[in-house]
Amino acid sequence: GRMPNALAVTAEMNGKLEGFRPYLPLLHHLCGPGMRAHHWASLSERLGYVVNTGTIFADLLKREILEHDTVVLTVCEDAAKEYEVEQICALMEFEHGEEMTMAFALFQRSYTATITNAEELSTWLEEQTLRLVGVQFLPERARFAQRLEKLADAVDTTILVFDALVRWQRAWAFLQPILSSEDIVQQLPNEVAAFRA
């Protein structure tokens, strides 16, 4: 047989690709990572026929899906916004479980451990608080209200504990050299013993 003309084949393929170009944004949105079962159900209800993860795009093309692009885009944009909130929750949960570690070291020549990364932890807690405030007024937060509430409680509790530890550490660091002085040890033996306990 005869080989098809390479230029003709290329032109034909290019024509098909150009014909498909208007569908690319729609396809991109439908394949978004935020699309969940409730989004597919909403889309199906609005379009009047079932659309789900198993739907073949060619079937949507036969149903003139491009004529309903505003409906599709609205649902997909809602899914993308919810996905953003979901990702914030997942990141905060991971960080709170994995990255919230306090580094300790012995204070001078004592046997008392003190927090050595207090500033880093303080910055991290501020970032967590800002993330929570950032999603507080988003309408998409409703679906994640329980997770966000749990995260807010965890951050609040961590802040309380961290602040108490830092206040204790500052007070201890101030008193330690004073109560280690031989003069003070002799004058206030009970207080020094209580401090060292």
Short mmCIF file of N, CA, C and O in Angstrom, two decimals, residues 68-183:
data_model
loop_
_atom_site.label_atom_id
_atom_site.label_comp_id
_atom_site.label_asym_id
_atom_site.label_seq_id
_atom_site.Cartn_x
_atom_site.Cartn_y
_atom_site.Cartn_z
N HIS A 68 -23.79 23.82 28.48
CA HIS A 68 -24.06 23.90 29.92
C HIS A 68 -22.78 24.22 30.70
O HIS A 68 -22.68 23.91 31.89
N ASP A 69 -21.83 24.87 30.03
CA ASP A 69 -20.53 25.09 30.67
C ASP A 69 -20.63 25.94 31.94
O ASP A 69 -19.89 25.72 32.88
N THR A 70 -21.58 26.87 32.02
CA THR A 70 -21.70 27.68 33.25
C THR A 70 -22.11 26.82 34.43
O THR A 70 -21.60 27.00 35.54
N VAL A 71 -23.01 25.88 34.21
CA VAL A 71 -23.44 24.97 35.28
C VAL A 71 -22.24 24.14 35.73
O VAL A 71 -21.97 24.03 36.93
N VAL A 72 -21.54 23.57 34.78
CA VAL A 72 -20.39 22.72 35.10
C VAL A 72 -19.32 23.52 35.83
O VAL A 72 -18.80 23.10 36.86
N LEU A 73 -19.01 24.71 35.32
CA LEU A 73 -17.97 25.53 35.93
C LEU A 73 -18.35 25.96 37.34
O LEU A 73 -17.50 25.99 38.23
N THR A 74 -19.62 26.28 37.57
CA THR A 74 -20.07 26.69 38.90
C THR A 74 -19.84 25.56 39.90
O THR A 74 -19.29 25.78 40.99
N VAL A 75 -20.27 24.35 39.56
CA VAL A 75 -20.10 23.20 40.46
C VAL A 75 -18.62 22.90 40.67
O VAL A 75 -18.18 22.67 41.79
N CYS A 76 -17.85 22.95 39.59
CA CYS A 76 -16.42 22.63 39.69
C CYS A 76 -15.66 23.69 40.49
O CYS A 76 -14.72 23.36 41.22
N GLU A 77 -16.05 24.94 40.35
CA GLU A 77 -15.41 26.00 41.14
C GLU A 77 -15.73 25.85 42.62
O GLU A 77 -14.87 26.06 43.48
N ASP A 78 -16.98 25.48 42.93
CA ASP A 78 -17.34 25.20 44.33
C ASP A 78 -16.48 24.05 44.87
O ASP A 78 -16.00 24.10 46.00
N ALA A 79 -16.30 23.03 44.04
CA ALA A 79 -15.47 21.88 44.44
C ALA A 79 -14.03 22.31 44.69
O ALA A 79 -13.41 21.89 45.66
N ALA A 80 -13.51 23.19 43.84
CA ALA A 80 -12.13 23.66 44.00
C ALA A 80 -11.97 24.47 45.29
O ALA A 80 -10.97 24.33 45.99
N LYS A 81 -12.97 25.28 45.62
CA LYS A 81 -12.91 26.08 46.85
C LYS A 81 -12.98 25.18 48.08
O LYS A 81 -12.26 25.38 49.06
N GLU A 82 -13.86 24.18 48.04
CA GLU A 82 -13.94 23.24 49.16
C GLU A 82 -12.63 22.46 49.30
O GLU A 82 -12.17 22.19 50.41
N TYR A 83 -12.06 22.11 48.17
CA TYR A 83 -10.79 21.37 48.18
C TYR A 83 -9.69 22.19 48.84
O TYR A 83 -8.87 21.66 49.57
N GLU A 84 -9.71 23.49 48.59
CA GLU A 84 -8.73 24.38 49.20
C GLU A 84 -8.84 24.35 50.73
O GLU A 84 -7.85 24.24 51.44
N VAL A 85 -10.08 24.41 51.23
CA VAL A 85 -10.31 24.35 52.69
C VAL A 85 -9.89 22.97 53.21
O VAL A 85 -9.25 22.87 54.26
N GLU A 86 -10.22 21.94 52.47
CA GLU A 86 -9.86 20.58 52.86
C GLU A 86 -8.33 20.43 52.95
O GLU A 86 -7.80 19.82 53.88
N GLN A 87 -7.62 21.02 52.00
CA GLN A 87 -6.16 20.96 52.00
C GLN A 87 -5.57 21.72 53.19
O GLN A 87 -4.59 21.28 53.78
N ILE A 88 -6.17 22.85 53.55
CA ILE A 88 -5.72 23.60 54.72
C ILE A 88 -5.89 22.76 55.97
O ILE A 88 -5.00 22.68 56.81
N CYS A 89 -7.05 22.10 56.08
CA CYS A 89 -7.30 21.22 57.24
C CYS A 89 -6.27 20.09 57.28
O CYS A 89 -5.69 19.82 58.34
N ALA A 90 -6.04 19.46 56.14
CA ALA A 90 -5.09 18.33 56.10
C ALA A 90 -3.68 18.79 56.47
O ALA A 90 -2.98 18.11 57.24
N LEU A 91 -3.27 19.94 55.96
CA LEU A 91 -1.94 20.46 56.27
C LEU A 91 -1.81 20.76 57.76
O LEU A 91 -0.82 20.39 58.40
N MET A 92 -2.83 21.40 58.32
CA MET A 92 -2.78 21.75 59.75
C MET A 92 -2.78 20.49 60.62
O MET A 92 -2.06 20.42 61.61
N GLU A 93 -3.59 19.50 60.24
CA GLU A 93 -3.62 18.25 61.01
C GLU A 93 -2.26 17.57 60.96
O GLU A 93 -1.76 17.07 61.97
N PHE A 94 -1.64 17.54 59.79
CA PHE A 94 -0.32 16.93 59.65
C PHE A 94 0.70 17.68 60.49
O PHE A 94 1.44 17.07 61.26
N GLU A 95 0.74 18.99 60.33
CA GLU A 95 1.72 19.79 61.05
C GLU A 95 1.53 19.69 62.56
O GLU A 95 2.50 19.60 63.30
N HIS A 96 0.27 19.69 63.00
CA HIS A 96 0.03 19.63 64.44
C HIS A 96 0.47 18.28 65.00
O HIS A 96 0.95 18.19 66.11
N GLY A 97 0.30 17.25 64.20
CA GLY A 97 0.68 15.92 64.66
C GLY A 97 2.16 15.62 64.51
O GLY A 97 2.75 14.92 65.32
N GLU A 98 2.78 16.18 63.47
CA GLU A 98 4.16 15.81 63.14
C GLU A 98 5.19 16.89 63.48
O GLU A 98 6.31 16.57 63.85
N GLU A 99 4.85 18.15 63.29
CA GLU A 99 5.86 19.20 63.38
C GLU A 99 5.84 19.96 64.70
O GLU A 99 6.70 20.80 64.94
N MET A 100 4.86 19.70 65.53
CA MET A 100 4.76 20.42 66.80
C MET A 100 5.64 19.73 67.83
O MET A 100 5.19 18.94 68.64
N THR A 101 6.93 19.96 67.75
CA THR A 101 7.85 19.36 68.71
C THR A 101 8.67 20.47 69.35
O THR A 101 9.10 21.41 68.70
N MET A 102 8.83 20.33 70.63
CA MET A 102 9.64 21.30 71.37
C MET A 102 11.02 20.70 71.58
O MET A 102 11.15 19.55 71.95
N ALA A 103 12.01 21.52 71.30
CA ALA A 103 13.39 21.08 71.52
C ALA A 103 13.82 21.55 72.91
O ALA A 103 13.55 22.69 73.30
N PHE A 104 14.41 20.67 73.65
CA PHE A 104 14.83 21.00 75.01
C PHE A 104 16.35 20.85 75.14
O PHE A 104 16.97 20.06 74.45
N ALA A 105 16.91 21.61 76.04
CA ALA A 105 18.33 21.50 76.37
C ALA A 105 18.47 21.82 77.85
O ALA A 105 17.63 22.53 78.43
N LEU A 106 19.50 21.32 78.45
CA LEU A 106 19.74 21.62 79.87
C LEU A 106 20.17 23.08 80.01
O LEU A 106 20.99 23.57 79.24
N PHE A 107 19.61 23.75 80.98
CA PHE A 107 19.90 25.16 81.21
C PHE A 107 21.22 25.28 81.94
O PHE A 107 21.38 24.76 83.05
N GLN A 108 22.14 25.97 81.32
CA GLN A 108 23.48 26.19 81.88
C GLN A 108 24.00 24.91 82.52
O GLN A 108 24.06 23.88 81.87
N ARG A 109 24.38 24.94 83.78
CA ARG A 109 24.92 23.74 84.43
C ARG A 109 23.88 23.10 85.36
O ARG A 109 24.23 22.44 86.32
N SER A 110 22.64 23.31 85.07
CA SER A 110 21.58 22.76 85.93
C SER A 110 21.06 21.46 85.32
O SER A 110 21.49 21.05 84.27
N TYR A 111 20.11 20.87 86.02
CA TYR A 111 19.47 19.65 85.51
C TYR A 111 18.06 19.96 85.00
O TYR A 111 17.23 19.07 84.91
N THR A 112 17.81 21.21 84.68
CA THR A 112 16.49 21.62 84.21
C THR A 112 16.51 21.82 82.70
O THR A 112 17.36 22.53 82.17
N ALA A 113 15.58 21.19 82.02
CA ALA A 113 15.48 21.32 80.57
C ALA A 113 14.66 22.56 80.23
O ALA A 113 13.66 22.85 80.89
N THR A 114 15.10 23.29 79.23
CA THR A 114 14.37 24.48 78.78
C THR A 114 14.11 24.37 77.29
O THR A 114 14.84 23.70 76.56
N ILE A 115 13.06 25.04 76.83
CA ILE A 115 12.68 25.03 75.42
C ILE A 115 13.69 25.87 74.65
O ILE A 115 13.93 27.02 74.97
N THR A 116 14.29 25.27 73.62
CA THR A 116 15.29 25.99 72.85
C THR A 116 14.75 26.54 71.53
O THR A 116 15.39 27.37 70.90
N ASN A 117 13.58 26.09 71.11
CA ASN A 117 13.01 26.57 69.85
C ASN A 117 11.71 27.35 70.07
O ASN A 117 10.79 27.29 69.28
N ALA A 118 11.66 28.11 71.16
CA ALA A 118 10.44 28.84 71.52
C ALA A 118 10.01 29.83 70.44
O ALA A 118 8.82 29.92 70.11
N GLU A 119 10.95 30.53 69.86
CA GLU A 119 10.59 31.52 68.84
C GLU A 119 10.02 30.83 67.59
O GLU A 119 9.03 31.28 67.01
N GLU A 120 10.65 29.76 67.20
CA GLU A 120 10.17 28.99 66.04
C GLU A 120 8.75 28.46 66.29
O GLU A 120 7.89 28.54 65.42
N LEU A 121 8.52 27.93 67.48
CA LEU A 121 7.18 27.42 67.82
C LEU A 121 6.16 28.55 67.89
O LEU A 121 5.02 28.38 67.46
N SER A 122 6.56 29.68 68.41
CA SER A 122 5.67 30.83 68.49
C SER A 122 5.24 31.26 67.08
O SER A 122 4.06 31.51 66.83
N THR A 123 6.18 31.33 66.17
CA THR A 123 5.89 31.68 64.78
C THR A 123 4.95 30.66 64.15
O THR A 123 3.99 31.01 63.47
N TRP A 124 5.23 29.37 64.40
CA TRP A 124 4.39 28.31 63.85
C TRP A 124 2.96 28.41 64.38
O TRP A 124 2.01 28.28 63.62
N LEU A 125 2.80 28.69 65.67
CA LEU A 125 1.46 28.82 66.25
C LEU A 125 0.73 30.04 65.66
O LEU A 125 -0.48 29.99 65.44
N GLU A 126 1.45 31.11 65.41
CA GLU A 126 0.85 32.28 64.77
C GLU A 126 0.36 31.92 63.37
O GLU A 126 -0.74 32.33 62.96
N GLU A 127 1.17 31.17 62.63
CA GLU A 127 0.77 30.74 61.28
C GLU A 127 -0.49 29.88 61.33
O GLU A 127 -1.40 30.04 60.51
N GLN A 128 -0.55 28.97 62.31
CA GLN A 128 -1.73 28.11 62.46
C GLN A 128 -2.97 28.96 62.74
O GLN A 128 -4.03 28.74 62.17
N THR A 129 -2.82 29.94 63.62
CA THR A 129 -3.94 30.82 63.97
C THR A 129 -4.38 31.61 62.75
O THR A 129 -5.59 31.74 62.50
N LEU A 130 -3.45 32.13 61.98
CA LEU A 130 -3.79 32.89 60.77
C LEU A 130 -4.50 32.02 59.74
O LEU A 130 -5.42 32.48 59.07
N ARG A 131 -4.09 30.78 59.61
CA ARG A 131 -4.77 29.86 58.68
C ARG A 131 -6.23 29.67 59.11
O ARG A 131 -7.13 29.68 58.27
N LEU A 132 -6.42 29.47 60.40
CA LEU A 132 -7.79 29.29 60.91
C LEU A 132 -8.64 30.54 60.68
O LEU A 132 -9.79 30.44 60.28
N VAL A 133 -8.07 31.70 60.93
CA VAL A 133 -8.79 32.96 60.71
C VAL A 133 -9.09 33.11 59.22
O VAL A 133 -10.18 33.55 58.84
N GLY A 134 -8.15 32.71 58.38
CA GLY A 134 -8.32 32.84 56.93
C GLY A 134 -9.50 32.05 56.39
O GLY A 134 -10.15 32.48 55.44
N VAL A 135 -9.80 30.90 56.96
CA VAL A 135 -10.92 30.09 56.46
C VAL A 135 -12.21 30.34 57.24
O VAL A 135 -13.27 29.85 56.85
N GLN A 136 -12.13 31.12 58.29
CA GLN A 136 -13.28 31.35 59.17
C GLN A 136 -14.51 31.88 58.44
O GLN A 136 -15.63 31.52 58.74
N PHE A 137 -14.30 32.76 57.46
CA PHE A 137 -15.43 33.42 56.82
C PHE A 137 -15.72 32.90 55.42
O PHE A 137 -16.54 33.47 54.71
N LEU A 138 -15.07 31.82 55.02
CA LEU A 138 -15.35 31.22 53.72
C LEU A 138 -16.64 30.41 53.80
O LEU A 138 -16.83 29.64 54.74
N PRO A 139 -17.52 30.56 52.82
CA PRO A 139 -18.76 29.78 52.85
C PRO A 139 -18.50 28.27 52.76
O PRO A 139 -19.27 27.47 53.27
N GLU A 140 -17.39 27.89 52.12
CA GLU A 140 -17.06 26.47 51.95
C GLU A 140 -16.63 25.81 53.25
O GLU A 140 -16.50 24.60 53.31
N ARG A 141 -16.40 26.58 54.29
CA ARG A 141 -15.93 26.02 55.56
C ARG A 141 -17.00 25.17 56.22
O ARG A 141 -16.70 24.31 57.03
N ALA A 142 -18.27 25.40 55.89
CA ALA A 142 -19.38 24.68 56.55
C ALA A 142 -19.21 23.17 56.49
O ALA A 142 -19.44 22.47 57.47
N ARG A 143 -18.78 22.67 55.34
CA ARG A 143 -18.61 21.21 55.19
C ARG A 143 -17.50 20.68 56.10
O ARG A 143 -17.48 19.50 56.44
N PHE A 144 -16.59 21.55 56.52
CA PHE A 144 -15.44 21.13 57.33
C PHE A 144 -15.49 21.73 58.73
O PHE A 144 -14.47 21.77 59.43
N ALA A 145 -16.65 22.19 59.14
CA ALA A 145 -16.80 22.89 60.42
C ALA A 145 -16.29 22.06 61.59
O ALA A 145 -15.59 22.58 62.46
N GLN A 146 -16.61 20.79 61.61
CA GLN A 146 -16.18 19.92 62.73
C GLN A 146 -14.66 19.78 62.78
O GLN A 146 -14.05 19.88 63.84
N ARG A 147 -14.05 19.56 61.62
CA ARG A 147 -12.59 19.44 61.56
C ARG A 147 -11.92 20.75 61.98
O ARG A 147 -10.94 20.75 62.71
N LEU A 148 -12.46 21.86 61.48
CA LEU A 148 -11.88 23.16 61.80
C LEU A 148 -12.03 23.48 63.28
O LEU A 148 -11.13 24.05 63.90
N GLU A 149 -13.16 23.10 63.86
CA GLU A 149 -13.37 23.33 65.30
C GLU A 149 -12.37 22.52 66.13
O GLU A 149 -11.79 23.02 67.09
N LYS A 150 -12.16 21.28 65.72
CA LYS A 150 -11.20 20.42 66.41
C LYS A 150 -9.79 21.00 66.29
O LYS A 150 -9.03 21.01 67.27
N LEU A 151 -9.44 21.49 65.10
CA LEU A 151 -8.13 22.11 64.91
C LEU A 151 -7.98 23.38 65.75
O LEU A 151 -6.94 23.61 66.35
N ALA A 152 -9.03 24.19 65.78
CA ALA A 152 -8.98 25.43 66.57
C ALA A 152 -8.78 25.10 68.05
O ALA A 152 -7.99 25.76 68.73
N ASP A 153 -9.48 24.08 68.54
CA ASP A 153 -9.32 23.66 69.94
C ASP A 153 -7.88 23.19 70.20
O ASP A 153 -7.28 23.53 71.23
N ALA A 154 -7.33 22.41 69.27
CA ALA A 154 -5.96 21.91 69.43
C ALA A 154 -4.96 23.06 69.44
O ALA A 154 -4.04 23.09 70.27
N VAL A 155 -5.14 24.02 68.54
CA VAL A 155 -4.23 25.17 68.49
C VAL A 155 -4.36 26.00 69.76
O VAL A 155 -3.35 26.39 70.35
N ASP A 156 -5.60 26.25 70.20
CA ASP A 156 -5.82 27.03 71.43
C ASP A 156 -5.17 26.36 72.64
O ASP A 156 -4.51 27.01 73.45
N THR A 157 -5.35 25.05 72.76
CA THR A 157 -4.76 24.31 73.88
C THR A 157 -3.24 24.36 73.81
O THR A 157 -2.57 24.59 74.82
N THR A 158 -2.70 24.19 72.61
CA THR A 158 -1.25 24.23 72.44
C THR A 158 -0.70 25.60 72.82
O THR A 158 0.33 25.71 73.47
N ILE A 159 -1.41 26.65 72.41
CA ILE A 159 -0.97 28.01 72.75
C ILE A 159 -0.97 28.21 74.26
O ILE A 159 -0.02 28.76 74.82
N LEU A 160 -2.03 27.74 74.93
CA LEU A 160 -2.09 27.88 76.39
C LEU A 160 -0.93 27.16 77.08
O LEU A 160 -0.27 27.71 77.96
N VAL A 161 -0.69 25.93 76.67
CA VAL A 161 0.40 25.14 77.27
C VAL A 161 1.75 25.78 76.96
O VAL A 161 2.60 25.94 77.85
N PHE A 162 1.93 26.15 75.70
CA PHE A 162 3.20 26.76 75.29
C PHE A 162 3.46 28.06 76.04
O PHE A 162 4.55 28.27 76.56
N ASP A 163 2.44 28.92 76.13
CA ASP A 163 2.60 30.19 76.86
C ASP A 163 2.94 29.96 78.33
O ASP A 163 3.78 30.65 78.90
N ALA A 164 2.28 28.98 78.94
CA ALA A 164 2.56 28.67 80.35
C ALA A 164 4.01 28.18 80.51
O ALA A 164 4.71 28.60 81.43
N LEU A 165 4.45 27.32 79.60
CA LEU A 165 5.83 26.83 79.67
C LEU A 165 6.84 27.96 79.48
O LEU A 165 7.85 28.02 80.19
N VAL A 166 6.57 28.84 78.54
CA VAL A 166 7.50 29.95 78.30
C VAL A 166 7.54 30.89 79.50
O VAL A 166 8.61 31.33 79.92
N ARG A 167 6.37 31.19 80.10
CA ARG A 167 6.35 32.04 81.30
C ARG A 167 7.11 31.39 82.44
O ARG A 167 7.90 32.02 83.13
N TRP A 168 6.90 30.09 82.63
CA TRP A 168 7.62 29.35 83.68
C TRP A 168 9.11 29.39 83.41
O TRP A 168 9.92 29.62 84.31
N GLN A 169 9.48 29.16 82.15
CA GLN A 169 10.90 29.14 81.78
C GLN A 169 11.55 30.50 82.04
O GLN A 169 12.67 30.55 82.57
N ARG A 170 10.87 31.58 81.71
CA ARG A 170 11.43 32.92 81.95
C ARG A 170 11.62 33.17 83.45
O ARG A 170 12.66 33.68 83.89
N ALA A 171 10.58 32.82 84.22
CA ALA A 171 10.66 33.02 85.67
C ALA A 171 11.79 32.16 86.26
O ALA A 171 12.57 32.63 87.09
N TRP A 172 11.88 30.92 85.82
CA TRP A 172 12.91 30.02 86.31
C TRP A 172 14.30 30.54 85.95
O TRP A 172 15.21 30.54 86.77
N ALA A 173 14.47 30.99 84.69
CA ALA A 173 15.77 31.50 84.24
C ALA A 173 16.17 32.74 85.03
O ALA A 173 17.35 32.97 85.29
N PHE A 174 15.20 33.53 85.45
CA PHE A 174 15.49 34.71 86.25
C PHE A 174 15.89 34.32 87.67
O PHE A 174 16.85 34.84 88.23
N LEU A 175 15.14 33.38 88.25
CA LEU A 175 15.38 33.01 89.65
C LEU A 175 16.56 32.06 89.85
O LEU A 175 17.19 32.07 90.91
N GLN A 176 16.87 31.25 88.85
CA GLN A 176 17.90 30.22 89.01
C GLN A 176 19.25 30.79 89.45
O GLN A 176 19.82 30.30 90.43
N PRO A 177 19.78 31.83 88.81
CA PRO A 177 21.08 32.34 89.27
C PRO A 177 21.01 32.96 90.67
O PRO A 177 21.95 32.85 91.46
N ILE A 178 19.87 33.59 90.98
CA ILE A 178 19.71 34.22 92.29
C ILE A 178 19.68 33.15 93.38
O ILE A 178 20.40 33.24 94.38
N LEU A 179 18.86 32.12 93.16
CA LEU A 179 18.71 31.08 94.18
C LEU A 179 19.86 30.07 94.18
O LEU A 179 19.88 29.15 95.00
N SER A 180 20.81 30.23 93.30
CA SER A 180 22.01 29.39 93.31
C SER A 180 23.14 30.05 94.08
O SER A 180 24.16 29.41 94.36
N SER A 181 22.97 31.30 94.42
CA SER A 181 23.99 32.04 95.14
C SER A 181 24.12 31.48 96.56
O SER A 181 23.13 31.21 97.24
N GLU A 182 25.36 31.30 97.02
CA GLU A 182 25.62 30.74 98.35
C GLU A 182 24.99 31.59 99.46
O GLU A 182 24.47 31.05 100.43
N ASP A 183 25.01 32.91 99.30
CA ASP A 183 24.41 33.80 100.31
C ASP A 183 22.91 33.52 100.44
O ASP A 183 22.39 33.40 101.56
#
